[in-house]
Structures are given as structure tokens and as C-alpha cells.
PDB file of C-alpha atoms in Angstrom:
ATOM      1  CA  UNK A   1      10.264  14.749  34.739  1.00  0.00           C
ATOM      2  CA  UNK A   2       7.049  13.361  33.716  1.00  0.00           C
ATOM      3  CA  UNK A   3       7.260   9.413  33.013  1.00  0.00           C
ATOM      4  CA  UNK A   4       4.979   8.542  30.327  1.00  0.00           C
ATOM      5  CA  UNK A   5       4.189   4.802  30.010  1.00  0.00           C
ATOM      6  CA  UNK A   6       3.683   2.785  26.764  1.00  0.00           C
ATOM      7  CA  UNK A   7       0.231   1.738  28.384  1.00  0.00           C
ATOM      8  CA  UNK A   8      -0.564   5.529  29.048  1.00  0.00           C
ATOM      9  CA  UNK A   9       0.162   5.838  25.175  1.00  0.00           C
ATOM     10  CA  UNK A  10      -2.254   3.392  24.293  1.00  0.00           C
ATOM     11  CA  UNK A  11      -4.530   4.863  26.275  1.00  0.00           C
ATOM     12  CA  UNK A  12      -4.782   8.007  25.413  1.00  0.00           C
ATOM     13  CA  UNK A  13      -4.860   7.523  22.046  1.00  0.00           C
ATOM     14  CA  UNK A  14      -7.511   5.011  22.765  1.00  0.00           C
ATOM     15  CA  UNK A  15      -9.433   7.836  24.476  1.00  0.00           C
ATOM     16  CA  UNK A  16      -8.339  10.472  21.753  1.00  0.00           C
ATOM     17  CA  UNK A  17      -9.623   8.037  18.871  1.00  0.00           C
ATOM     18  CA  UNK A  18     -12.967   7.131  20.361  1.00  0.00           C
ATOM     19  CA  UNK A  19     -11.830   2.854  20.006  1.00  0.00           C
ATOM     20  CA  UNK A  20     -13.582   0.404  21.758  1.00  0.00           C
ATOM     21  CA  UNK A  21     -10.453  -2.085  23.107  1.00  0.00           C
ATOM     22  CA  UNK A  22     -11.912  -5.038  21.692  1.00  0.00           C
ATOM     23  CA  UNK A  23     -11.830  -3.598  18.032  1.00  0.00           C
ATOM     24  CA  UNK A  24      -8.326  -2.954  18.225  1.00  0.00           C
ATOM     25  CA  UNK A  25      -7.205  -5.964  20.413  1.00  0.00           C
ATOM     26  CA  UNK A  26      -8.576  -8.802  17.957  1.00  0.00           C
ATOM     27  CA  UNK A  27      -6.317 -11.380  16.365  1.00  0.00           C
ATOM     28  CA  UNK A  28      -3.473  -9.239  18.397  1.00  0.00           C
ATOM     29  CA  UNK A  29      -4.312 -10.124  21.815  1.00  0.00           C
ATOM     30  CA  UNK A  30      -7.068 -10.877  24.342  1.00  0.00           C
ATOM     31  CA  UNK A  31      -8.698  -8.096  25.134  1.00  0.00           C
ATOM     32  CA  UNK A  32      -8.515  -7.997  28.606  1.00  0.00           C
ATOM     33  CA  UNK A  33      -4.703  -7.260  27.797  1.00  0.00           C
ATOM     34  CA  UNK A  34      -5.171  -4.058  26.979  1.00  0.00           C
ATOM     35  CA  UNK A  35      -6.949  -2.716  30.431  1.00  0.00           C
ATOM     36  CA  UNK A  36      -3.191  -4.799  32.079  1.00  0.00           C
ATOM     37  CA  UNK A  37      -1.412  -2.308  29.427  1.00  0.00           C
ATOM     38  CA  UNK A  38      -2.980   0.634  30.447  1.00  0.00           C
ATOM     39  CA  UNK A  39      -3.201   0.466  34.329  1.00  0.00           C
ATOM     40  CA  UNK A  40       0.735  -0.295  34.200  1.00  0.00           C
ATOM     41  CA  UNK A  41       0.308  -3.988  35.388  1.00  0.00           C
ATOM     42  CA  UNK A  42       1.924  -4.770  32.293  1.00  0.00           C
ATOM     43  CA  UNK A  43       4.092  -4.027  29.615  1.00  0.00           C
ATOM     44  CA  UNK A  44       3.416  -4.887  25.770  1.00  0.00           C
ATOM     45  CA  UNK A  45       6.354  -5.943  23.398  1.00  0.00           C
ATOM     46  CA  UNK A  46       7.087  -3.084  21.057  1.00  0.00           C
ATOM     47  CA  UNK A  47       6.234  -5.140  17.965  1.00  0.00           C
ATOM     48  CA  UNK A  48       2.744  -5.766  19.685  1.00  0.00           C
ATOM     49  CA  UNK A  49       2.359  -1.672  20.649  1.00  0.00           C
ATOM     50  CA  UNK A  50       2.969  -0.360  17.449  1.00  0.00           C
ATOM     51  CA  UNK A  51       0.342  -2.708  15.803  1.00  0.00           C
ATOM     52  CA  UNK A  52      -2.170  -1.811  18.508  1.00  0.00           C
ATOM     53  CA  UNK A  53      -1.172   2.014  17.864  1.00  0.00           C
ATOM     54  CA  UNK A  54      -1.004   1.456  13.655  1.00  0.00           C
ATOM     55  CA  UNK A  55      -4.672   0.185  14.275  1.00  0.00           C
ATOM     56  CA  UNK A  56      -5.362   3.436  15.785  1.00  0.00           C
ATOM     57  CA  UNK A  57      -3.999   4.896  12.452  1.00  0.00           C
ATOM     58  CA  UNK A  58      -0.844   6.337  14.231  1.00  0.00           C
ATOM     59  CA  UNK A  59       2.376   5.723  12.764  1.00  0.00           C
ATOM     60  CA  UNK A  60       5.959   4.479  14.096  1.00  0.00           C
ATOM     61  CA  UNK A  61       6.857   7.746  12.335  1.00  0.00           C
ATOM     62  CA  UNK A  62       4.917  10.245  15.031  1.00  0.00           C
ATOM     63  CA  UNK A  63       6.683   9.084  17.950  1.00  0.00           C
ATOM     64  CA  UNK A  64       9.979   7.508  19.749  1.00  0.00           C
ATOM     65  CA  UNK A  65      10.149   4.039  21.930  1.00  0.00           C
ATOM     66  CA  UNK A  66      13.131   3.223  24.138  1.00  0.00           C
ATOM     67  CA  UNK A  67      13.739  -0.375  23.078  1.00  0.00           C
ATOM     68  CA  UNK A  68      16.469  -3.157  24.087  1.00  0.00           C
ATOM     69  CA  UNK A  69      19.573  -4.111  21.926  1.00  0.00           C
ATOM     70  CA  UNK A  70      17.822  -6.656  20.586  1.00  0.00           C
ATOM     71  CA  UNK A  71      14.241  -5.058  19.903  1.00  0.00           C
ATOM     72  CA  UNK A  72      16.256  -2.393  18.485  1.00  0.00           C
ATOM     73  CA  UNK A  73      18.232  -4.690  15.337  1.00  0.00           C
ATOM     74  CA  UNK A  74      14.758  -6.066  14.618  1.00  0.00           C
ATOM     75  CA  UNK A  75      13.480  -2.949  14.193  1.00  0.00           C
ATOM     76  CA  UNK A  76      16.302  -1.471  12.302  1.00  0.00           C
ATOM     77  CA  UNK A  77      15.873  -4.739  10.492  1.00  0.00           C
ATOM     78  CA  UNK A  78      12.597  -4.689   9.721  1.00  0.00           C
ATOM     79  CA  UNK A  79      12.777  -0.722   8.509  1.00  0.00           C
ATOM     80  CA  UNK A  80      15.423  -1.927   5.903  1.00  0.00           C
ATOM     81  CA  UNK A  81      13.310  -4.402   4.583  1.00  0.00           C
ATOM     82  CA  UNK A  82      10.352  -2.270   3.716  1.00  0.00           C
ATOM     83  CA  UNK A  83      12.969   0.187   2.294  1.00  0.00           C
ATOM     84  CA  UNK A  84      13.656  -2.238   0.170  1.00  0.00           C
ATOM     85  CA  UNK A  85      10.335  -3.161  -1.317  1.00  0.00           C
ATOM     86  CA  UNK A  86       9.712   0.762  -1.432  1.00  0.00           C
ATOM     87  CA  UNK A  87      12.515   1.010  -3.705  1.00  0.00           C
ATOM     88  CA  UNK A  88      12.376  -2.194  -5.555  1.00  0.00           C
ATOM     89  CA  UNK A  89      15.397  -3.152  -4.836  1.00  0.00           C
ATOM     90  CA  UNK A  90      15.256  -6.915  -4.489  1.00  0.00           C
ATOM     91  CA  UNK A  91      18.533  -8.178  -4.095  1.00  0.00           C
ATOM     92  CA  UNK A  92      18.912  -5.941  -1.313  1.00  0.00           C
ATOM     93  CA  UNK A  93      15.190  -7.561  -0.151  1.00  0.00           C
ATOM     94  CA  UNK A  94      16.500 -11.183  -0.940  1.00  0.00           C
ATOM     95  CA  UNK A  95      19.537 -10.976   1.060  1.00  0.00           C
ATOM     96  CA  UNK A  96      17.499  -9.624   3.983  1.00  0.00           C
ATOM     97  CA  UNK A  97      15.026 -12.153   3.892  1.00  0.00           C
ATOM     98  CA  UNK A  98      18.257 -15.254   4.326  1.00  0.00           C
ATOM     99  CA  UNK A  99      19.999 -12.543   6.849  1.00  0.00           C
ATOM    100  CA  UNK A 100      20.376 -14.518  10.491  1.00  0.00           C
ATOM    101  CA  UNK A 101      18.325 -11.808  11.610  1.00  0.00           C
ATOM    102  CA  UNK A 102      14.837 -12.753  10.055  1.00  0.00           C
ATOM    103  CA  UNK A 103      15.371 -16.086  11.576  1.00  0.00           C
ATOM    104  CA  UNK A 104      14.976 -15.230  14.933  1.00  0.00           C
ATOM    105  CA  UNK A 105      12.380 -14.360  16.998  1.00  0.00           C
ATOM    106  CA  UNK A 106      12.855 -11.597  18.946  1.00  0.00           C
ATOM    107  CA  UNK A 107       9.713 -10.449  21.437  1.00  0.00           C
ATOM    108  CA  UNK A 108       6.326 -11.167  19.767  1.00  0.00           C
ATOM    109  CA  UNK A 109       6.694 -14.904  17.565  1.00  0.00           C
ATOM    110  CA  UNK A 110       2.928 -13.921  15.844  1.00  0.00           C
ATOM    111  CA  UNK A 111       4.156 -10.617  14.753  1.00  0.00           C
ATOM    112  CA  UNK A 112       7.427 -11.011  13.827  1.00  0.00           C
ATOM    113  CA  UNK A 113       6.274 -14.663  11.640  1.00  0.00           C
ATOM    114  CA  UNK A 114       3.546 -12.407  10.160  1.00  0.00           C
ATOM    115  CA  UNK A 115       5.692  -9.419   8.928  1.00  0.00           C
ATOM    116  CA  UNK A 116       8.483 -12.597   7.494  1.00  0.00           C
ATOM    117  CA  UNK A 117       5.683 -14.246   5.909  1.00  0.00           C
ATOM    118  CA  UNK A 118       3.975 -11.045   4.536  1.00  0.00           C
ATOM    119  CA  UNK A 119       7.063  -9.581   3.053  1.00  0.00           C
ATOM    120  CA  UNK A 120       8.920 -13.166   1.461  1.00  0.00           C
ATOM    121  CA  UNK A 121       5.312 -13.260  -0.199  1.00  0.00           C
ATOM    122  CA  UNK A 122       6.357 -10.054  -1.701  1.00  0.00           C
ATOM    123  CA  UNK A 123       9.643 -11.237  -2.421  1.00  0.00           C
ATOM    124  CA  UNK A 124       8.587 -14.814  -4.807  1.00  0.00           C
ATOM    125  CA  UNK A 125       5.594 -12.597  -6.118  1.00  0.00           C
ATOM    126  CA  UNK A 126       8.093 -10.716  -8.077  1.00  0.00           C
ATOM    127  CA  UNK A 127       9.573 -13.763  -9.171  1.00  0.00           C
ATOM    128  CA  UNK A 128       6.214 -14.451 -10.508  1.00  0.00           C
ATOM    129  CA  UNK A 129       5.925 -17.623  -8.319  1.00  0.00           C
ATOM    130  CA  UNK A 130       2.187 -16.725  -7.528  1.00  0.00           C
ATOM    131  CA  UNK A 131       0.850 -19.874  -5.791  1.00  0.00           C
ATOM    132  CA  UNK A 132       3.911 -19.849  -3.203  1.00  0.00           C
ATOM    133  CA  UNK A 133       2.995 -16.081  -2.433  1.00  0.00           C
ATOM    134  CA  UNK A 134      -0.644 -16.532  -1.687  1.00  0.00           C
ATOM    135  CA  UNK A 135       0.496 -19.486   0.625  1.00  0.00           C
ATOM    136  CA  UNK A 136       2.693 -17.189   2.309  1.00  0.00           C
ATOM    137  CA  UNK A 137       0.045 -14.356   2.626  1.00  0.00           C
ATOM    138  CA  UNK A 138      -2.656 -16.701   3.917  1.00  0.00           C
ATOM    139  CA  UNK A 139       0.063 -17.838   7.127  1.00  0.00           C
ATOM    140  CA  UNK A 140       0.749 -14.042   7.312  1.00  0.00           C
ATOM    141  CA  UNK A 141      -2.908 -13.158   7.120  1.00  0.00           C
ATOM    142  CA  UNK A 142      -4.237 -15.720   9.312  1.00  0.00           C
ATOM    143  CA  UNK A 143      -2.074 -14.572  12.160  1.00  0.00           C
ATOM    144  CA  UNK A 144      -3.953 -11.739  13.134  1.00  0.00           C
ATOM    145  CA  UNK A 145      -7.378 -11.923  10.659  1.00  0.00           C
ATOM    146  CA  UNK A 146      -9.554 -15.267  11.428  1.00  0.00           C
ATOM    147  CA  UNK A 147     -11.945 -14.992   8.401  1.00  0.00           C
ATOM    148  CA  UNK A 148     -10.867 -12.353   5.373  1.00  0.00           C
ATOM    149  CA  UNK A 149     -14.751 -12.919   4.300  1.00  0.00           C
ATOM    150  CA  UNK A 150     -15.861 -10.909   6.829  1.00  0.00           C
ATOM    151  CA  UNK A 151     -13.883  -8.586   7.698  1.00  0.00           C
ATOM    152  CA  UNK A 152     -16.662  -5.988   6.848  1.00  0.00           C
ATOM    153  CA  UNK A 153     -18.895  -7.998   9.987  1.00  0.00           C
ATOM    154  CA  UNK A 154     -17.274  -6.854  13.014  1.00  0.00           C
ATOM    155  CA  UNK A 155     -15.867  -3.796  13.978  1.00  0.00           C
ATOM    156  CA  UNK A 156     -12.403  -4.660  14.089  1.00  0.00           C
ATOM    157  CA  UNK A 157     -10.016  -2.090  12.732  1.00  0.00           C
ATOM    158  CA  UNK A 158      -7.204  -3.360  10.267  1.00  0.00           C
ATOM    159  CA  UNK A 159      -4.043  -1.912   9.598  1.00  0.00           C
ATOM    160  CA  UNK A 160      -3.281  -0.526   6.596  1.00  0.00           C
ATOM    161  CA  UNK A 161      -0.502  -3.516   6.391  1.00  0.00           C
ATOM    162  CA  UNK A 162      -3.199  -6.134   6.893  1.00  0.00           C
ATOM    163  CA  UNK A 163      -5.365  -4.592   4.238  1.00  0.00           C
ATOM    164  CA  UNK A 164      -2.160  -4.379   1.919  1.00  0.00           C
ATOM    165  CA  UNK A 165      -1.660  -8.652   2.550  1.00  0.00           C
ATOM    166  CA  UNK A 166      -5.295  -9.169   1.479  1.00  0.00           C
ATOM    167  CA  UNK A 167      -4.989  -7.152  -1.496  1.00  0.00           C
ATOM    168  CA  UNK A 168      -1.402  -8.876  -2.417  1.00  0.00           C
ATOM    169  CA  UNK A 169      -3.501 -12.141  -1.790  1.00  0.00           C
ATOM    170  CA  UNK A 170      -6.351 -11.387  -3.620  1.00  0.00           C
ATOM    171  CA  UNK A 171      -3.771 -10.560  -6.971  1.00  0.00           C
ATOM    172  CA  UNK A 172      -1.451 -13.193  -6.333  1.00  0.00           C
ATOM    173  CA  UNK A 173      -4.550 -15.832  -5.300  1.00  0.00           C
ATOM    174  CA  UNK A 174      -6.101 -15.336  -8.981  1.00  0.00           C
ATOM    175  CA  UNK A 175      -3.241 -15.232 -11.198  1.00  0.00           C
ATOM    176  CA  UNK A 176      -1.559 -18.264  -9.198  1.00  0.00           C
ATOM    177  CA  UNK A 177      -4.799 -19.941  -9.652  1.00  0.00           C
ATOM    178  CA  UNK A 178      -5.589 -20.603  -5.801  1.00  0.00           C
ATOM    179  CA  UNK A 179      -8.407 -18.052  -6.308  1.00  0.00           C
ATOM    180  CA  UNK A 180     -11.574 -18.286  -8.951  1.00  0.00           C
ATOM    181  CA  UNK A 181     -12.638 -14.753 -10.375  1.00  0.00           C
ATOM    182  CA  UNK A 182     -15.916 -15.248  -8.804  1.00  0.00           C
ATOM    183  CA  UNK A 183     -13.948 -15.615  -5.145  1.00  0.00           C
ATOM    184  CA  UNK A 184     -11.603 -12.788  -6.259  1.00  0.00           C
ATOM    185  CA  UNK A 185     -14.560 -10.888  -6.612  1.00  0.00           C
ATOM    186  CA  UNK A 186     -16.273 -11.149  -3.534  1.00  0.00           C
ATOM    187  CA  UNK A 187     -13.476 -10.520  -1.884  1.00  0.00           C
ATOM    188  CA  UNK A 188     -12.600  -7.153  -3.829  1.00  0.00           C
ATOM    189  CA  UNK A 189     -16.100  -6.131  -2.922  1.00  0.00           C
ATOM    190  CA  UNK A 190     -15.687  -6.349   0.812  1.00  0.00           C
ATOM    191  CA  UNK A 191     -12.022  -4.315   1.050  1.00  0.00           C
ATOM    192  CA  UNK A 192     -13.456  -1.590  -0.810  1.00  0.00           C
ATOM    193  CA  UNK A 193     -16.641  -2.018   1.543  1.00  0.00           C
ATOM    194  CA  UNK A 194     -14.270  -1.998   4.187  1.00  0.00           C
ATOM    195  CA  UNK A 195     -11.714   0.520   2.799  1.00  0.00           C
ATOM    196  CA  UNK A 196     -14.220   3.072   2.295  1.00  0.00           C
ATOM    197  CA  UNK A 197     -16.105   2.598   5.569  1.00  0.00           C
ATOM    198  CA  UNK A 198     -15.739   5.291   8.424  1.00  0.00           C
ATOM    199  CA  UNK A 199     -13.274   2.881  10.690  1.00  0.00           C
ATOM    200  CA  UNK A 200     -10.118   4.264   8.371  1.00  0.00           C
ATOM    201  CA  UNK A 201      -8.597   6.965   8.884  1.00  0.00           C
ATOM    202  CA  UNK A 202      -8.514   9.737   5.341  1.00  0.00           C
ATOM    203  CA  UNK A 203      -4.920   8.775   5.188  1.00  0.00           C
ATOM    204  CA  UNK A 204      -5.100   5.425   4.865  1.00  0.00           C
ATOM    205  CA  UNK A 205      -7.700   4.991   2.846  1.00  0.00           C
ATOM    206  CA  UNK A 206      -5.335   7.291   0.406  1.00  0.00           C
ATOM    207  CA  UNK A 207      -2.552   4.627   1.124  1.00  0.00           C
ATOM    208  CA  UNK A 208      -5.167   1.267   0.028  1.00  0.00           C
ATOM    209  CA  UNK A 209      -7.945   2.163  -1.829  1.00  0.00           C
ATOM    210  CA  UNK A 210      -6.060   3.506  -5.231  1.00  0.00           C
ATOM    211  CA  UNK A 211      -4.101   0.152  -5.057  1.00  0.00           C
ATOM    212  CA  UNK A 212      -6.913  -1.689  -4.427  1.00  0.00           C
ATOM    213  CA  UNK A 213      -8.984  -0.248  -7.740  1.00  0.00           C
ATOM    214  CA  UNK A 214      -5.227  -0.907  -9.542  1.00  0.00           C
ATOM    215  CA  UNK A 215      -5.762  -4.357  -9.066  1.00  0.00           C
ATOM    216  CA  UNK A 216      -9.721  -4.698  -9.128  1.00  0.00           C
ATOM    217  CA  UNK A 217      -9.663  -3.315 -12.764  1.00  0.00           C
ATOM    218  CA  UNK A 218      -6.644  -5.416 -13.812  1.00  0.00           C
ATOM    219  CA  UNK A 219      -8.049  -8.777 -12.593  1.00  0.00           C
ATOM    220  CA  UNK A 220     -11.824  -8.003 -13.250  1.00  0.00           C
ATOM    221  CA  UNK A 221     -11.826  -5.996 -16.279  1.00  0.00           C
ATOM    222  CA  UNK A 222     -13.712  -8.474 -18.005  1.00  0.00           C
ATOM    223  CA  UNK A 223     -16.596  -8.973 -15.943  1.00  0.00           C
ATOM    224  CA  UNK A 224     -16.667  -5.389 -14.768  1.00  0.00           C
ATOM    225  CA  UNK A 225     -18.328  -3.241 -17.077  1.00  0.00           C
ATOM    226  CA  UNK A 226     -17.201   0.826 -17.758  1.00  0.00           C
ATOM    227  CA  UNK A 227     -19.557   2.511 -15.734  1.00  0.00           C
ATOM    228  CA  UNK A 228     -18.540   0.515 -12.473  1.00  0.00           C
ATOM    229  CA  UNK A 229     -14.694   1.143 -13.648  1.00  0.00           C
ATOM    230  CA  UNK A 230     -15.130   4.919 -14.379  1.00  0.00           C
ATOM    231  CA  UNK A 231     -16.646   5.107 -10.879  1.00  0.00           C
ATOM    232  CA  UNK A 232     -13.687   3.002  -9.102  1.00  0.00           C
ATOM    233  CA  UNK A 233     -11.254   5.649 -10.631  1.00  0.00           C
ATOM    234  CA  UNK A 234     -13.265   8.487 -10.044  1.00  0.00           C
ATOM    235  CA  UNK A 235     -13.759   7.858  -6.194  1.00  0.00           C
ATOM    236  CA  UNK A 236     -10.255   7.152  -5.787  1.00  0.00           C
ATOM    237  CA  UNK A 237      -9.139  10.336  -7.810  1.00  0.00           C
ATOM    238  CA  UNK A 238     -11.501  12.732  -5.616  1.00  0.00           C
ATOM    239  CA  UNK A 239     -10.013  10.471  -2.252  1.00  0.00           C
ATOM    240  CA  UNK A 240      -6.201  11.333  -3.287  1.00  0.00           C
ATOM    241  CA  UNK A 241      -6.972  15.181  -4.241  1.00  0.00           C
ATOM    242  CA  UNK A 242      -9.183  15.421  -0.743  1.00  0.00           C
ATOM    243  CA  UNK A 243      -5.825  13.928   1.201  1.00  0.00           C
ATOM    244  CA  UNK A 244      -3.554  15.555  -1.208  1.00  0.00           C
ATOM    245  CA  UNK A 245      -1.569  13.141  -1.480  1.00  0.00           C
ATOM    246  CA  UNK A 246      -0.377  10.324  -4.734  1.00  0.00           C
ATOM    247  CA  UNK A 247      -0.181   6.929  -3.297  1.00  0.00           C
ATOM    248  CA  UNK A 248      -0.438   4.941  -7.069  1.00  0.00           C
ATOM    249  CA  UNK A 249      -1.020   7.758  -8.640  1.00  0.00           C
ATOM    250  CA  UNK A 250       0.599   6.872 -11.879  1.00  0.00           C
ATOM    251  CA  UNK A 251      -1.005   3.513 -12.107  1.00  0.00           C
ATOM    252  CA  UNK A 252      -4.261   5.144 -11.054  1.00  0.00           C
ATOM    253  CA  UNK A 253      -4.246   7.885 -14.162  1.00  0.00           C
ATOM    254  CA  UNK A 254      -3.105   5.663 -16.524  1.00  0.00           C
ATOM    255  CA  UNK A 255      -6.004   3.645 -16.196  1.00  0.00           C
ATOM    256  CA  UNK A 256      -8.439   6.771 -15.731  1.00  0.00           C
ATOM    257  CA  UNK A 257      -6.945   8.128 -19.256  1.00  0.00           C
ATOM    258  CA  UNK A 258      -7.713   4.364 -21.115  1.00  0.00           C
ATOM    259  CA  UNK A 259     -11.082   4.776 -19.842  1.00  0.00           C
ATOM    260  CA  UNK A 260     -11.648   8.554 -20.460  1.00  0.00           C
ATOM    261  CA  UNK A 261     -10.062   8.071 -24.034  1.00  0.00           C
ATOM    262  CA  UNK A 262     -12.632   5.151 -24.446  1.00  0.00           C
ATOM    263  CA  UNK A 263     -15.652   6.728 -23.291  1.00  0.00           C
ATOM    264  CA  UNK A 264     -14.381  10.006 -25.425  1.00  0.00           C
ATOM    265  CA  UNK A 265     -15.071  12.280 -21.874  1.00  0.00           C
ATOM    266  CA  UNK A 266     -14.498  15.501 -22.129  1.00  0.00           C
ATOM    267  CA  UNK A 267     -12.519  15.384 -19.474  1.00  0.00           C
ATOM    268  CA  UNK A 268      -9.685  13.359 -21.200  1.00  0.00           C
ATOM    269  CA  UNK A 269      -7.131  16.458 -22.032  1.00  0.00           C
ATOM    270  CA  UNK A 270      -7.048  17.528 -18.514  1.00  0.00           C
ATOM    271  CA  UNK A 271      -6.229  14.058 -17.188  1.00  0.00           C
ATOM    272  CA  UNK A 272      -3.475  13.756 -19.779  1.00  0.00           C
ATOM    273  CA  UNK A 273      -1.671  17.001 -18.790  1.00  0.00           C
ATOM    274  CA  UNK A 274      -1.372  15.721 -15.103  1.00  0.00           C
TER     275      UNK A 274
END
């Protein structure tokens, strides 16, 4: 039987991916953990190697861990809870949230605040209780991100959960007034920057960047004018079709259509088939 290692993991996907350590390793741990991880001198929590692997752009999904008991009920935990923000349900989300379970800290105290923090945000957002949301996503971001300004000036890769907490922050930091437009702005510019950038894998720039033009056009529609809006929708329409896939699609083409049917493109019947 050949034993496989969760360092050996790492590594070859590090390998596989062409990934410096040090982009992965930031605001996750030092990265002279990683070359510990690797050689087998040590073992990363499993909350810690699927975050290093998710920055690789490989998901939970495409493999198996052997975990302990308690690992395992956080995990199971934490796979309910974004079950239940998939599905909107929010009762089922609210009761999760007070469960004993998301009180405790069960291998990696960063992560595991991070994820709590990131997801109640979710959870008061819907109650519309903006300014306690972006507080939330600002603990939850500053875990693991140590300036969201400049995300685009180092070579850090994200995960596509990280990217989804700045977007949530940058819609919830505006309408709870913790944000100015101009702010909001500057920060929209550098996620798609970012988003769009080579250091993102095709699927998860499906997964963020349609979202991200959802909320750009709601919050900016003002000071954006058509052209730049056409383009936003355009871009992310050609991304989805290239991954065929329809992360926000609905959202996505009902904003296209407004602007088609203002513009009077010729393209407009087509879109409003789909």
C-alpha cells in the first residue's frame, strides 16, 4: 500500500500548479510551514490544508481526508451551514450559527473564527442589518487578507471564499453606510482587476466575477455610464459560456436584457429567449 501524506498532497499540487509557497502561504501561515508540511516534519490541521489546497483552486469535493471525531462534526458542521445559505434557508442557517458547535474551536482558531464571522455576516445581511455585517466581514477578512486595497500588489492567490467576503463587504459596506461610493469604487475596480487576472483558475472566475458585476452595476449604476456596464455584462456572459457553466446567471441576464432593451441592440431577442 502506498501511504500518501497530506504534505505530499500539497506538494504535488504545488508542483502540478506551478505556485510559489509564499503566494499560497500568506495570511494562512508562515511560509516556512509549508517546506515542514511537505518533507513530513509536520502535519497541517485539515481546516488549514484545504485552504492551502482551495488556494490552489482544488476543491474539498476532488478528494477524501481521514479526519478525527472531532475534525469530522466541524466539518459536517460547517458543510450544513453553507447548505444552508445555498438554499436560503435561514432558519436552518440561524439555528446553526447558536448550535454549541460553532462555539468551539476545534483545530485552527483563525480559520474556524473566519468561516463564523464570514457566514453570521451573511446571516444579519439578510436581516438587512448592513453595518453589523460589514463589521463581521472586516474580522473575517482581516484574518487571512492584511490590506483588501491591494490585493492586486502581490502575488498572493485568494480563494474564491475570500474574494466572495470582499464582495459581501463591499455591498454590505455601502448600503450600511461604512463605505463611500467613491471607496466602493476603488475597491470594485481592484476584484475585477484581480478576478480577471491569470492567478484564478477559469472556474472560479465563473464562480466571482458574474456576482461581482451583479453588485458593481447595482451599487454604481449611477456613476457608471452604459458603455462600461454593457462591457461588465458582456465579459462575464462570454466567461460563463467559455466555462459552461451559470453561476448568477439569472441576475446576470436580467441586467444584460435592461441594458440591451435600453441601448435597442439587436441582440435583445436572443437574450430574452435564454
Amino acid at each position: 500500500m502506498i501511504k500518501t501524506t497530506l504534505g505530499d498532497v500539497l506538494k504535488r499540487f504545488r508542483i502540478e500548479k506551478n505556485v510559489e509557497a509564499q503566494n499560497i502561504c500568506k495570511g494562512l501561515c508562515p511560509v516556512s510551514m509549508m517546506s515542514y508540511f511537505e518533507s513530513g516534519e509536520r502535519v497541517p490541521d485539515t481546516v488549514l490544508f484545504l485552504c492551502l489546497m482551495e488556494r490552489m483552486g482544488v476543491s474539498s469535493e476532488d478528494f477524501a481526508v481521514i479526519v478525527k471525531d472531532e475534525e469530522y462534526r466541524y466539518h459536517i458542521w460547517k458543510k450544513e451551514v453553507l447548505e444552508a445559505i445555498e438554499n436560503a434557508t435561514w432558519e436552518t442557517l440561524g439555528m446553526l450559527l447558536e448550535s454549541k458547535i460553532s462555539k468551539k474551536i476545534f483545530c485552527n482558531e483563525k480559520l474556524e473564527r473566519q468561516f463564523f464571522c464570514y457566514t453570521r455576516a451573511i446571516y444579519v445581511g439578510i436581516q438587512e442589518k448592513y453595518k453589523e455585517a460589514t463589521e463581521l466581514l472586516k474580522i473575517a477578512i482581516e484574518q487571512t487578507i492584511f490590506d483588501m486595497f491591494k490585493i492586486t500588489e502581490s502575488n498572493t492567490v485568494f480563494r474564491g471564499i475570500e474574494l466572495h467576503m470582499l464582495m459581501l463587504y463591499l455591498y454590505y459596506g455601502i448600503h450600511g453606510n461604512v463605505l463611500d461610493v467613491h471607496t466602493g469604487r476603488v475597491l470594485f475596480d481592484k476584484l475585477e482587476q484581480y478576478i480577471c487576472s491569470e492567478r484564478l483558475e477559469l472556474n472560479e472566475q465563473a464562480k466571482c466575477y458574474p456576482k461581482l458585476v451583479c453588485i458593481g452595476i447595482h451599487l454604481f449604476r449611477d456613476s457608471m455610464d452604459i458603455s462600461k456596464q454593457m462591457a461588465l455584462c458582456e465579459k462575464a456572459v462570454t466567461l460563463l459560456r467559455k466555462n459552461k457553466t451559470f453561476c448568477d446567471i439569472t441576475g446576470l441576464l436580467e441586467l444584460y436584457i435592461a441594458l440591451l432593451r435600453e441601448t435597442n441592440n439587436k441582440e435583445l431577442g436572443f437574450y430574452e429567449k435564454q
